[in-house]
Amino acid sequence: MQLESNIILDKARKGDKKAFGSLVIQHQQYAFNLAFRIVCNEDDARDVVQESFIKIWKNMKLYNPNMKFTTWMYKIVTNTAIDQLRTIKKAGLVNIDDFHEKLENIYADNPETQLNNRETGRLIRMISDTLSEKQKLVFVLKDLQGLSSYEVSAVLDLPSTSIKSNLYHARKTIKKELLKILSYERSNR
Amino acid sequence: MNCELIKKKIDQLVFEKNKLTRSEVSGHIESCNSCKEYYRESMAANRIIGVMQKEPCLHDPAGLTNNILTVIDEVEQTPKSTKINNNGKIIRLIRRTLAAASVSLMIIFGIEQYIIFDKIIKLEDAASNISNDPGNISIRNLVHFNTGNQIEFYKQLTTDKPNNQNHIKLRTRIMVARISSITISEMDNFRVSQLRKAIAAMNGN
């Protein structure tokens, strides 16, 4: 499997568009997950994925095979998503009135409750709006994407100490924010 | 045990699934209400983070792949404007060369001008000291002749202390005075020689 991936990568680096198509199919879901968790919107995430793969194609010759392809891809997707996020104007406060019950159920450990894309996006946005850009990226890459600290460090070009402290503060803020949301919802019932 | 330390261990247990801290944490939260509450909140937050970890659904993945490859095809077919880039590079190179040349010329001529002025002044000052004849054509006399009361400034110039602004201005004025005096003197010499020739011619005749 790894050998096959390397062959595809090698062909794509030499300008084989068919091989690059296979690469897109193989990685676009991961790229979409990351983009969605940063921009918190399906359409914007699709745009980010598209733009990122075009950048990857244009810079394929610059790809260093010593680095994992996914790390390089995450780097490009993260930067593109951040650029996209800066151009999107914040549309005021996020309202989660229509799914606060689901949130309560999750908080109360009801495993069957699930959120759809739109709800998940709104929830991530509501929580991550209170974080700094660095904290948000570290939280998304580490806690939501499940990357190792080493990979997060490589994607964001940050030292591991900075990753740890940003993650600590991000989690602390998220906990506080969740408590605030849920206590507010309870008091308004 | 320090509650702050336990809270860090709770984070490690809840978010990073570090089970090595479990016994330490469970022992402490039995007796500490604050840490118990922290643990409860962390677990609840982790459940919500768990929901956010759920992979978002990518609708129409084949459509996305096609879009990407179509845009790449379009990008590939667009002719690259290498000519414009080359022209831009040439213009940039010419600009830089001209800038470097002008700076070099300014430095060279600036230094040269200063050296020449300095040498002339020193040379003529030395010449004026050789003879005390007020009729000789030394710069001191010429300046005196052309600038009248500026002679005091001229004296200052010859003291080898070129540290004020007036120094350069006055040197320039001295040079102008010198050139004009030499011109007048040459013209006078020319007229005298013409007169002599005329007298000789008359005497000869």
mmCIF file of C-alpha atoms in Angstrom:
data_model
loop_
_atom_site.group_PDB
_atom_site.id
_atom_site.type_symbol
_atom_site.label_atom_id
_atom_site.label_comp_id
_atom_site.label_asym_id
_atom_site.label_seq_id
_atom_site.Cartn_x
_atom_site.Cartn_y
_atom_site.Cartn_z
ATOM 1 C CA MET A 1 0.000 0.000 0.000
ATOM 2 C CA GLN A 2 2.798 2.392 1.033
ATOM 3 C CA LEU A 3 4.827 1.366 -2.019
ATOM 4 C CA GLU A 4 1.824 1.972 -4.246
ATOM 5 C CA SER A 5 1.332 5.434 -2.719
ATOM 6 C CA ASN A 6 4.986 6.250 -3.301
ATOM 7 C CA ILE A 7 4.727 5.204 -6.947
ATOM 8 C CA ILE A 8 1.644 7.409 -7.406
ATOM 9 C CA LEU A 9 3.420 10.309 -5.692
ATOM 10 C CA ASP A 10 6.485 9.878 -7.839
ATOM 11 C CA LYS A 11 4.412 9.846 -11.036
ATOM 12 C CA ALA A 12 2.461 12.915 -9.904
ATOM 13 C CA ARG A 13 5.729 14.752 -9.219
ATOM 14 C CA LYS A 14 6.753 14.033 -12.798
ATOM 15 C CA GLY A 15 3.558 15.678 -14.049
ATOM 16 C CA ASP A 16 1.341 12.621 -14.509
ATOM 17 C CA LYS A 17 -2.155 14.059 -14.219
ATOM 18 C CA LYS A 18 -3.806 10.665 -13.897
ATOM 19 C CA ALA A 19 -1.603 9.822 -10.923
ATOM 20 C CA PHE A 20 -2.421 13.199 -9.424
ATOM 21 C CA GLY A 21 -6.129 12.402 -9.858
ATOM 22 C CA SER A 22 -5.588 9.230 -7.773
ATOM 23 C CA LEU A 23 -3.816 11.332 -5.170
ATOM 24 C CA VAL A 24 -6.786 13.709 -5.010
ATOM 25 C CA ILE A 25 -9.241 10.834 -4.604
ATOM 26 C CA GLN A 26 -7.074 9.310 -1.882
ATOM 27 C CA HIS A 27 -6.646 12.475 0.200
ATOM 28 C CA GLN A 28 -9.542 14.819 -0.524
ATOM 29 C CA GLN A 29 -11.668 13.578 2.392
ATOM 30 C CA TYR A 30 -8.859 14.308 4.889
ATOM 31 C CA ALA A 31 -8.275 17.678 3.293
ATOM 32 C CA PHE A 32 -12.007 18.406 3.472
ATOM 33 C CA ASN A 33 -12.181 17.388 7.162
ATOM 34 C CA LEU A 34 -9.407 19.803 8.052
ATOM 35 C CA ALA A 35 -10.734 22.627 5.897
ATOM 36 C CA PHE A 36 -14.247 22.168 7.296
ATOM 37 C CA ARG A 37 -13.002 22.265 10.881
ATOM 38 C CA ILE A 38 -11.192 25.531 10.222
ATOM 39 C CA VAL A 39 -13.725 27.413 8.081
ATOM 40 C CA CYS A 40 -16.771 25.658 9.668
ATOM 41 C CA ASN A 41 -18.787 25.688 6.461
ATOM 42 C CA GLU A 42 -19.223 23.004 3.801
ATOM 43 C CA ASP A 43 -19.131 25.235 0.698
ATOM 44 C CA ASP A 44 -16.126 27.211 1.878
ATOM 45 C CA ALA A 45 -14.372 23.968 2.811
ATOM 46 C CA ARG A 46 -14.903 22.608 -0.729
ATOM 47 C CA ASP A 47 -13.404 25.815 -2.155
ATOM 48 C CA VAL A 48 -10.427 25.473 0.177
ATOM 49 C CA VAL A 49 -9.871 21.841 -0.867
ATOM 50 C CA GLN A 50 -10.057 22.762 -4.551
ATOM 51 C CA GLU A 51 -7.647 25.676 -4.178
ATOM 52 C CA SER A 52 -5.281 23.613 -2.055
ATOM 53 C CA PHE A 53 -5.029 20.780 -4.582
ATOM 54 C CA ILE A 54 -4.362 23.292 -7.365
ATOM 55 C CA LYS A 55 -1.527 24.737 -5.265
ATOM 56 C CA ILE A 56 -0.264 21.209 -4.607
ATOM 57 C CA TRP A 57 -0.260 20.442 -8.349
ATOM 58 C CA LYS A 58 1.572 23.669 -9.184
ATOM 59 C CA ASN A 59 4.191 23.063 -6.484
ATOM 60 C CA MET A 60 4.470 19.307 -6.845
ATOM 61 C CA LYS A 61 8.097 19.618 -7.993
ATOM 62 C CA LEU A 62 8.957 21.431 -4.757
ATOM 63 C CA TYR A 63 7.618 18.590 -2.599
ATOM 64 C CA ASN A 64 10.343 17.105 -0.447
ATOM 65 C CA PRO A 65 9.900 13.306 -0.314
ATOM 66 C CA ASN A 66 11.582 13.249 3.113
ATOM 67 C CA MET A 67 8.416 14.848 4.510
ATOM 68 C CA LYS A 68 5.190 12.874 4.714
ATOM 69 C CA PHE A 69 2.891 13.881 1.860
ATOM 70 C CA THR A 70 -0.044 14.283 4.261
ATOM 71 C CA THR A 71 1.973 16.688 6.453
ATOM 72 C CA TRP A 72 2.813 18.810 3.403
ATOM 73 C CA MET A 73 -0.812 18.664 2.264
ATOM 74 C CA TYR A 74 -2.078 19.636 5.744
ATOM 75 C CA LYS A 75 0.282 22.583 5.697
ATOM 76 C CA ILE A 76 -1.097 23.847 2.392
ATOM 77 C CA VAL A 77 -4.724 23.202 3.363
ATOM 78 C CA THR A 78 -4.257 24.950 6.725
ATOM 79 C CA ASN A 79 -2.728 28.037 5.129
ATOM 80 C CA THR A 80 -5.378 28.181 2.409
ATOM 81 C CA ALA A 81 -8.172 27.745 4.962
ATOM 82 C CA ILE A 82 -6.744 30.499 7.155
ATOM 83 C CA ASP A 83 -6.573 32.836 4.153
ATOM 84 C CA GLN A 84 -10.167 31.948 3.318
ATOM 85 C CA LEU A 85 -11.232 32.495 6.916
ATOM 86 C CA ARG A 86 -9.684 35.961 6.927
ATOM 87 C CA THR A 87 -11.626 36.948 3.810
ATOM 88 C CA ILE A 88 -14.944 35.673 5.175
ATOM 89 C CA LYS A 89 -16.507 38.344 7.297
ATOM 90 C CA LYS A 90 -17.703 37.078 10.644
ATOM 91 C CA ALA A 91 -21.478 36.915 10.460
ATOM 92 C CA GLY A 92 -22.088 37.950 14.061
ATOM 93 C CA LEU A 93 -22.830 35.573 16.903
ATOM 94 C CA VAL A 94 -23.596 31.954 16.170
ATOM 95 C CA ASN A 95 -27.032 30.809 17.270
ATOM 96 C CA ILE A 96 -27.366 27.220 18.444
ATOM 97 C CA ASP A 97 -30.916 27.461 19.788
ATOM 98 C CA ASP A 98 -32.206 24.806 17.401
ATOM 99 C CA PHE A 99 -29.849 22.107 18.631
ATOM 100 C CA HIS A 100 -29.205 22.972 22.261
ATOM 101 C CA GLU A 101 -31.175 19.897 23.307
ATOM 102 C CA LYS A 102 -28.811 17.690 21.356
ATOM 103 C CA LEU A 103 -25.920 19.443 23.010
ATOM 104 C CA GLU A 104 -27.418 18.864 26.444
ATOM 105 C CA ASN A 105 -27.813 15.190 25.624
ATOM 106 C CA ILE A 106 -24.194 14.926 24.537
ATOM 107 C CA TYR A 107 -23.078 16.747 27.662
ATOM 108 C CA ALA A 108 -25.161 14.362 29.747
ATOM 109 C CA ASP A 109 -23.445 11.394 28.099
ATOM 110 C CA ASN A 110 -26.129 10.199 25.731
ATOM 111 C CA PRO A 111 -24.076 8.325 23.132
ATOM 112 C CA GLU A 112 -26.772 8.158 20.471
ATOM 113 C CA THR A 113 -26.914 11.887 19.845
ATOM 114 C CA GLN A 114 -25.206 13.009 16.670
ATOM 115 C CA LEU A 115 -24.869 16.366 14.941
ATOM 116 C CA ASN A 116 -25.103 16.957 11.213
ATOM 117 C CA ASN A 117 -22.495 18.901 9.195
ATOM 118 C CA ARG A 118 -24.200 22.244 9.674
ATOM 119 C CA GLU A 119 -24.639 21.799 13.412
ATOM 120 C CA THR A 120 -21.086 20.552 13.854
ATOM 121 C CA GLY A 121 -19.757 23.527 11.878
ATOM 122 C CA ARG A 122 -21.756 25.979 13.974
ATOM 123 C CA LEU A 123 -20.648 24.333 17.208
ATOM 124 C CA ILE A 124 -16.960 24.397 16.204
ATOM 125 C CA ARG A 125 -17.300 28.021 15.150
ATOM 126 C CA MET A 126 -19.032 29.005 18.360
ATOM 127 C CA ILE A 127 -16.345 27.392 20.469
ATOM 128 C CA SER A 128 -13.323 28.320 18.387
ATOM 129 C CA ASP A 129 -14.351 31.957 17.937
ATOM 130 C CA THR A 130 -13.200 32.510 21.497
ATOM 131 C CA LEU A 131 -9.722 31.116 20.733
ATOM 132 C CA SER A 132 -6.763 32.845 19.181
ATOM 133 C CA GLU A 133 -5.807 31.756 15.656
ATOM 134 C CA LYS A 134 -2.887 29.678 16.898
ATOM 135 C CA GLN A 135 -4.948 28.037 19.650
ATOM 136 C CA LYS A 136 -7.682 27.210 17.161
ATOM 137 C CA LEU A 137 -5.259 25.627 14.679
ATOM 138 C CA VAL A 138 -3.515 23.593 17.370
ATOM 139 C CA PHE A 139 -6.865 22.442 18.763
ATOM 140 C CA VAL A 140 -8.228 21.504 15.313
ATOM 141 C CA LEU A 141 -5.096 19.661 14.223
ATOM 142 C CA LYS A 142 -4.417 17.885 17.518
ATOM 143 C CA ASP A 143 -7.802 17.230 19.078
ATOM 144 C CA LEU A 144 -10.094 17.108 16.050
ATOM 145 C CA GLN A 145 -7.830 15.782 13.285
ATOM 146 C CA GLY A 146 -5.911 13.544 15.676
ATOM 147 C CA LEU A 147 -2.416 14.499 14.481
ATOM 148 C CA SER A 148 0.589 13.776 16.686
ATOM 149 C CA SER A 149 2.319 16.695 18.423
ATOM 150 C CA TYR A 150 5.279 16.201 16.078
ATOM 151 C CA GLU A 151 3.048 16.506 13.010
ATOM 152 C CA VAL A 152 1.240 19.577 14.398
ATOM 153 C CA SER A 153 4.607 21.129 15.023
ATOM 154 C CA ALA A 154 5.686 20.413 11.418
ATOM 155 C CA VAL A 155 2.432 21.712 9.909
ATOM 156 C CA LEU A 156 2.392 24.960 11.884
ATOM 157 C CA ASP A 157 6.158 25.493 12.119
ATOM 158 C CA LEU A 158 5.863 25.890 15.873
ATOM 159 C CA PRO A 159 8.026 24.375 18.622
ATOM 160 C CA SER A 160 6.473 21.569 20.674
ATOM 161 C CA THR A 161 6.432 23.745 23.813
ATOM 162 C CA SER A 162 4.262 26.265 21.996
ATOM 163 C CA ILE A 163 1.942 23.455 20.821
ATOM 164 C CA LYS A 164 1.536 22.245 24.409
ATOM 165 C CA SER A 165 0.794 25.647 25.878
ATOM 166 C CA ASN A 166 -1.604 26.615 23.081
ATOM 167 C CA LEU A 167 -3.445 23.332 23.457
ATOM 168 C CA TYR A 168 -3.685 23.720 27.227
ATOM 169 C CA HIS A 169 -5.161 27.216 26.927
ATOM 170 C CA ALA A 170 -7.458 26.166 24.086
ATOM 171 C CA ARG A 171 -8.934 23.285 26.091
ATOM 172 C CA LYS A 172 -9.362 25.479 29.143
ATOM 173 C CA THR A 173 -11.205 28.122 27.125
ATOM 174 C CA ILE A 174 -13.352 25.500 25.389
ATOM 175 C CA LYS A 175 -14.401 23.969 28.696
ATOM 176 C CA LYS A 176 -15.312 27.391 30.039
ATOM 177 C CA GLU A 177 -17.196 28.254 26.854
ATOM 178 C CA LEU A 178 -19.157 24.980 26.850
ATOM 179 C CA LEU A 179 -20.161 25.476 30.455
ATOM 180 C CA LYS A 180 -21.274 29.012 29.641
ATOM 181 C CA ILE A 181 -23.369 27.830 26.672
ATOM 182 C CA LEU A 182 -25.047 25.042 28.607
ATOM 183 C CA SER A 183 -25.753 27.072 31.740
ATOM 184 C CA TYR A 184 -27.186 29.842 29.531
ATOM 185 C CA GLU A 185 -29.437 27.345 27.761
ATOM 186 C CA ARG A 186 -30.599 25.884 31.080
ATOM 187 C CA SER A 187 -31.393 29.294 32.540
ATOM 188 C CA ASN A 188 -33.476 30.198 29.459
ATOM 189 C CA ARG A 189 -35.735 27.150 29.628
ATOM 190 C CA MET B 1 -1.242 16.968 46.622
ATOM 191 C CA ASN B 2 -1.285 20.199 44.645
ATOM 192 C CA CYS B 3 -4.666 20.575 42.898
ATOM 193 C CA GLU B 4 -3.126 22.412 39.928
ATOM 194 C CA LEU B 5 -0.890 19.425 39.265
ATOM 195 C CA ILE B 6 -3.859 17.064 39.526
ATOM 196 C CA LYS B 7 -5.817 19.199 37.044
ATOM 197 C CA LYS B 8 -2.990 18.841 34.533
ATOM 198 C CA LYS B 9 -3.068 15.095 35.102
ATOM 199 C CA ILE B 10 -6.856 15.100 34.607
ATOM 200 C CA ASP B 11 -6.304 16.801 31.231
ATOM 201 C CA GLN B 12 -3.758 14.142 30.319
ATOM 202 C CA LEU B 13 -6.143 11.377 31.367
ATOM 203 C CA VAL B 14 -9.246 12.796 29.675
ATOM 204 C CA PHE B 15 -7.896 14.383 26.487
ATOM 205 C CA GLU B 16 -4.745 12.418 25.820
ATOM 206 C CA LYS B 17 -5.938 9.079 27.207
ATOM 207 C CA ASN B 18 -2.843 8.833 29.384
ATOM 208 C CA LYS B 19 -3.997 6.004 31.681
ATOM 209 C CA LEU B 20 -0.846 6.138 33.795
ATOM 210 C CA THR B 21 -2.337 9.064 35.694
ATOM 211 C CA ARG B 22 -5.680 7.340 36.379
ATOM 212 C CA SER B 23 -4.905 5.919 39.832
ATOM 213 C CA GLU B 24 -3.373 9.184 41.016
ATOM 214 C CA VAL B 25 -6.359 11.199 39.785
ATOM 215 C CA SER B 26 -9.049 8.854 41.112
ATOM 216 C CA GLY B 27 -7.363 8.761 44.515
ATOM 217 C CA HIS B 28 -7.361 12.557 44.713
ATOM 218 C CA ILE B 29 -10.854 13.329 43.402
ATOM 219 C CA GLU B 30 -12.409 11.058 46.041
ATOM 220 C CA SER B 31 -11.465 13.611 48.641
ATOM 221 C CA CYS B 32 -11.368 16.906 46.636
ATOM 222 C CA ASN B 33 -14.643 18.374 45.411
ATOM 223 C CA SER B 34 -13.001 21.064 43.278
ATOM 224 C CA CYS B 35 -10.957 18.517 41.310
ATOM 225 C CA LYS B 36 -13.970 16.194 41.094
ATOM 226 C CA GLU B 37 -15.947 18.989 39.443
ATOM 227 C CA TYR B 38 -13.011 19.731 37.142
ATOM 228 C CA TYR B 39 -12.904 16.056 36.147
ATOM 229 C CA ARG B 40 -16.665 15.996 35.486
ATOM 230 C CA GLU B 41 -16.484 19.124 33.322
ATOM 231 C CA SER B 42 -13.462 17.790 31.428
ATOM 232 C CA MET B 43 -15.279 14.537 30.670
ATOM 233 C CA ALA B 44 -18.344 16.448 29.422
ATOM 234 C CA ALA B 45 -16.191 18.753 27.282
ATOM 235 C CA ASN B 46 -14.404 15.726 25.884
ATOM 236 C CA ARG B 47 -17.731 14.166 24.901
ATOM 237 C CA ILE B 48 -18.634 17.296 22.943
ATOM 238 C CA ILE B 49 -15.177 17.387 21.363
ATOM 239 C CA GLY B 50 -15.780 13.740 20.489
ATOM 240 C CA VAL B 51 -18.903 14.737 18.560
ATOM 241 C CA MET B 52 -16.931 17.417 16.743
ATOM 242 C CA GLN B 53 -14.314 14.785 15.879
ATOM 243 C CA LYS B 54 -16.905 12.965 13.805
ATOM 244 C CA GLU B 55 -15.829 13.126 10.177
ATOM 245 C CA PRO B 56 -17.915 15.722 8.302
ATOM 246 C CA CYS B 57 -19.766 14.293 5.347
ATOM 247 C CA LEU B 58 -18.242 15.232 2.002
ATOM 248 C CA HIS B 59 -21.113 15.306 -0.471
ATOM 249 C CA ASP B 60 -20.374 14.409 -4.095
ATOM 250 C CA PRO B 61 -16.669 13.581 -3.728
ATOM 251 C CA ALA B 62 -16.443 12.598 -7.401
ATOM 252 C CA GLY B 63 -17.742 16.055 -8.353
ATOM 253 C CA LEU B 64 -15.038 17.679 -6.226
ATOM 254 C CA THR B 65 -12.327 15.547 -7.844
ATOM 255 C CA ASN B 66 -13.627 16.450 -11.312
ATOM 256 C CA ASN B 67 -13.720 20.151 -10.430
ATOM 257 C CA ILE B 68 -10.122 20.055 -9.220
ATOM 258 C CA LEU B 69 -8.867 18.248 -12.318
ATOM 259 C CA THR B 70 -10.863 20.516 -14.661
ATOM 260 C CA VAL B 71 -9.405 23.660 -13.067
ATOM 261 C CA ILE B 72 -5.911 22.137 -13.308
ATOM 262 C CA ASP B 73 -6.530 21.457 -17.034
ATOM 263 C CA GLU B 74 -7.611 25.071 -17.520
ATOM 264 C CA VAL B 75 -4.570 26.357 -15.666
ATOM 265 C CA GLU B 76 -2.318 24.159 -17.784
ATOM 266 C CA GLN B 77 -3.865 25.406 -21.027
ATOM 267 C CA THR B 78 -3.429 29.087 -20.136
ATOM 268 C CA PRO B 79 -0.247 30.258 -21.917
ATOM 269 C CA LYS B 80 2.411 31.332 -19.529
ATOM 270 C CA SER B 81 3.417 34.986 -19.876
ATOM 271 C CA THR B 82 7.151 34.369 -19.791
ATOM 272 C CA LYS B 83 7.804 37.339 -22.102
ATOM 273 C CA ILE B 84 6.282 39.739 -19.599
ATOM 274 C CA ASN B 85 8.278 38.157 -16.832
ATOM 275 C CA ASN B 86 11.503 38.423 -18.845
ATOM 276 C CA ASN B 87 10.795 42.077 -19.708
ATOM 277 C CA GLY B 88 10.128 42.779 -16.079
ATOM 278 C CA LYS B 89 13.398 41.155 -15.108
ATOM 279 C CA ILE B 90 15.354 43.157 -17.700
ATOM 280 C CA ILE B 91 13.768 46.457 -16.582
ATOM 281 C CA ARG B 92 14.539 45.629 -12.967
ATOM 282 C CA LEU B 93 18.152 44.800 -13.883
ATOM 283 C CA ILE B 94 18.573 48.063 -15.831
ATOM 284 C CA ARG B 95 17.101 50.084 -12.961
ATOM 285 C CA ARG B 96 19.431 48.491 -10.455
ATOM 286 C CA THR B 97 22.471 48.984 -12.711
ATOM 287 C CA LEU B 98 21.629 52.658 -13.244
ATOM 288 C CA ALA B 99 21.095 53.221 -9.549
ATOM 289 C CA ALA B 100 24.424 51.562 -8.733
ATOM 290 C CA ALA B 101 26.216 53.567 -11.444
ATOM 291 C CA SER B 102 24.796 56.896 -10.266
ATOM 292 C CA VAL B 103 25.760 56.186 -6.669
ATOM 293 C CA SER B 104 29.299 55.206 -7.765
ATOM 294 C CA LEU B 105 29.657 58.383 -9.863
ATOM 295 C CA MET B 106 28.443 60.556 -7.003
ATOM 296 C CA ILE B 107 30.991 59.002 -4.672
ATOM 297 C CA ILE B 108 33.885 59.206 -7.174
ATOM 298 C CA PHE B 109 33.242 62.809 -8.250
ATOM 299 C CA GLY B 110 32.461 63.941 -4.734
ATOM 300 C CA ILE B 111 35.763 62.615 -3.417
ATOM 301 C CA GLU B 112 37.694 63.856 -6.461
ATOM 302 C CA GLN B 113 36.223 67.322 -6.189
ATOM 303 C CA TYR B 114 37.144 67.522 -2.540
ATOM 304 C CA ILE B 115 40.696 66.296 -3.184
ATOM 305 C CA ILE B 116 41.255 68.757 -6.055
ATOM 306 C CA PHE B 117 39.910 71.725 -4.077
ATOM 307 C CA ASP B 118 42.010 70.779 -1.119
ATOM 308 C CA LYS B 119 45.196 70.354 -3.173
ATOM 309 C CA ILE B 120 44.757 73.620 -5.051
ATOM 310 C CA ILE B 121 44.167 75.577 -1.877
ATOM 311 C CA LYS B 122 47.177 74.063 -0.146
ATOM 312 C CA LEU B 123 49.392 74.507 -3.198
ATOM 313 C CA GLU B 124 48.446 78.117 -3.702
ATOM 314 C CA ASP B 125 48.716 78.866 -0.034
ATOM 315 C CA ALA B 126 52.219 77.476 -0.077
ATOM 316 C CA ALA B 127 53.022 79.539 -3.195
ATOM 317 C CA SER B 128 51.790 82.714 -1.544
ATOM 318 C CA ASN B 129 54.070 82.087 1.427
ATOM 319 C CA ILE B 130 57.172 81.828 -0.784
ATOM 320 C CA SER B 131 56.942 85.389 -1.927
ATOM 321 C CA ASN B 132 55.793 88.376 0.048
ATOM 322 C CA ASP B 133 55.375 90.322 -3.102
ATOM 323 C CA PRO B 134 51.782 91.610 -3.042
ATOM 324 C CA GLY B 135 51.836 91.787 -6.821
ATOM 325 C CA ASN B 136 52.240 88.051 -7.394
ATOM 326 C CA ILE B 137 49.231 86.158 -8.679
ATOM 327 C CA SER B 138 48.632 84.011 -5.637
ATOM 328 C CA ILE B 139 45.198 82.952 -4.549
ATOM 329 C CA ARG B 140 45.491 85.072 -1.427
ATOM 330 C CA ASN B 141 45.924 88.166 -3.496
ATOM 331 C CA LEU B 142 43.303 87.202 -6.017
ATOM 332 C CA VAL B 143 40.789 86.570 -3.330
ATOM 333 C CA HIS B 144 41.657 89.782 -1.692
ATOM 334 C CA PHE B 145 41.224 91.446 -5.038
ATOM 335 C CA ASN B 146 37.859 89.755 -5.767
ATOM 336 C CA THR B 147 36.250 89.298 -2.428
ATOM 337 C CA GLY B 148 37.581 92.212 -0.432
ATOM 338 C CA ASN B 149 36.525 91.679 3.133
ATOM 339 C CA GLN B 150 36.279 87.850 2.741
ATOM 340 C CA ILE B 151 40.028 87.599 3.337
ATOM 341 C CA GLU B 152 39.470 86.735 7.010
ATOM 342 C CA PHE B 153 37.461 83.701 5.979
ATOM 343 C CA TYR B 154 40.165 82.711 3.607
ATOM 344 C CA LYS B 155 42.668 82.806 6.446
ATOM 345 C CA GLN B 156 40.467 80.452 8.370
ATOM 346 C CA LEU B 157 40.507 78.047 5.457
ATOM 347 C CA THR B 158 44.219 77.708 5.479
ATOM 348 C CA THR B 159 44.247 76.586 9.103
ATOM 349 C CA ASP B 160 43.481 72.942 8.092
ATOM 350 C CA LYS B 161 40.239 72.766 10.047
ATOM 351 C CA PRO B 162 37.671 71.884 7.400
ATOM 352 C CA ASN B 163 34.853 71.248 9.821
ATOM 353 C CA ASN B 164 32.227 73.866 9.129
ATOM 354 C CA GLN B 165 29.633 74.319 6.425
ATOM 355 C CA ASN B 166 31.054 77.692 5.341
ATOM 356 C CA HIS B 167 34.318 76.008 4.509
ATOM 357 C CA ILE B 168 33.038 74.360 1.334
ATOM 358 C CA LYS B 169 30.927 77.372 0.307
ATOM 359 C CA LEU B 170 33.851 79.710 0.698
ATOM 360 C CA ARG B 171 36.182 77.398 -1.202
ATOM 361 C CA THR B 172 33.731 77.414 -4.068
ATOM 362 C CA ARG B 173 33.611 81.187 -4.017
ATOM 363 C CA ILE B 174 37.397 81.311 -3.935
ATOM 364 C CA MET B 175 37.600 79.025 -6.965
ATOM 365 C CA VAL B 176 35.181 81.270 -8.870
ATOM 366 C CA ALA B 177 37.186 84.317 -7.818
ATOM 367 C CA ARG B 178 40.412 82.643 -8.896
ATOM 368 C CA ILE B 179 39.066 81.647 -12.308
ATOM 369 C CA SER B 180 37.659 85.123 -12.945
ATOM 370 C CA SER B 181 40.910 86.782 -11.868
ATOM 371 C CA ILE B 182 43.018 84.518 -14.058
ATOM 372 C CA THR B 183 40.723 85.235 -16.970
ATOM 373 C CA ILE B 184 40.992 88.998 -16.405
ATOM 374 C CA SER B 185 44.738 88.723 -15.988
ATOM 375 C CA GLU B 186 45.107 86.667 -19.189
ATOM 376 C CA MET B 187 42.961 89.127 -21.082
ATOM 377 C CA ASP B 188 45.126 91.983 -19.799
ATOM 378 C CA ASN B 189 48.292 90.113 -20.812
ATOM 379 C CA PHE B 190 46.797 89.499 -24.212
ATOM 380 C CA ARG B 191 45.959 93.229 -24.588
ATOM 381 C CA VAL B 192 49.448 94.227 -23.412
ATOM 382 C CA SER B 193 51.108 91.851 -25.884
ATOM 383 C CA GLN B 194 48.849 93.138 -28.646
ATOM 384 C CA LEU B 195 49.815 96.701 -27.662
ATOM 385 C CA ARG B 196 53.484 95.763 -27.621
ATOM 386 C CA LYS B 197 53.189 94.201 -31.054
ATOM 387 C CA ALA B 198 51.460 97.353 -32.291
ATOM 388 C CA ILE B 199 54.182 99.609 -30.780
ATOM 389 C CA ALA B 200 56.914 97.358 -32.238
ATOM 390 C CA ALA B 201 55.225 97.484 -35.564
ATOM 391 C CA MET B 202 54.982 101.274 -35.335
ATOM 392 C CA ASN B 203 58.646 101.542 -34.271
ATOM 393 C CA GLY B 204 59.649 99.154 -36.997
ATOM 394 C CA ASN B 205 57.745 101.153 -39.476
#
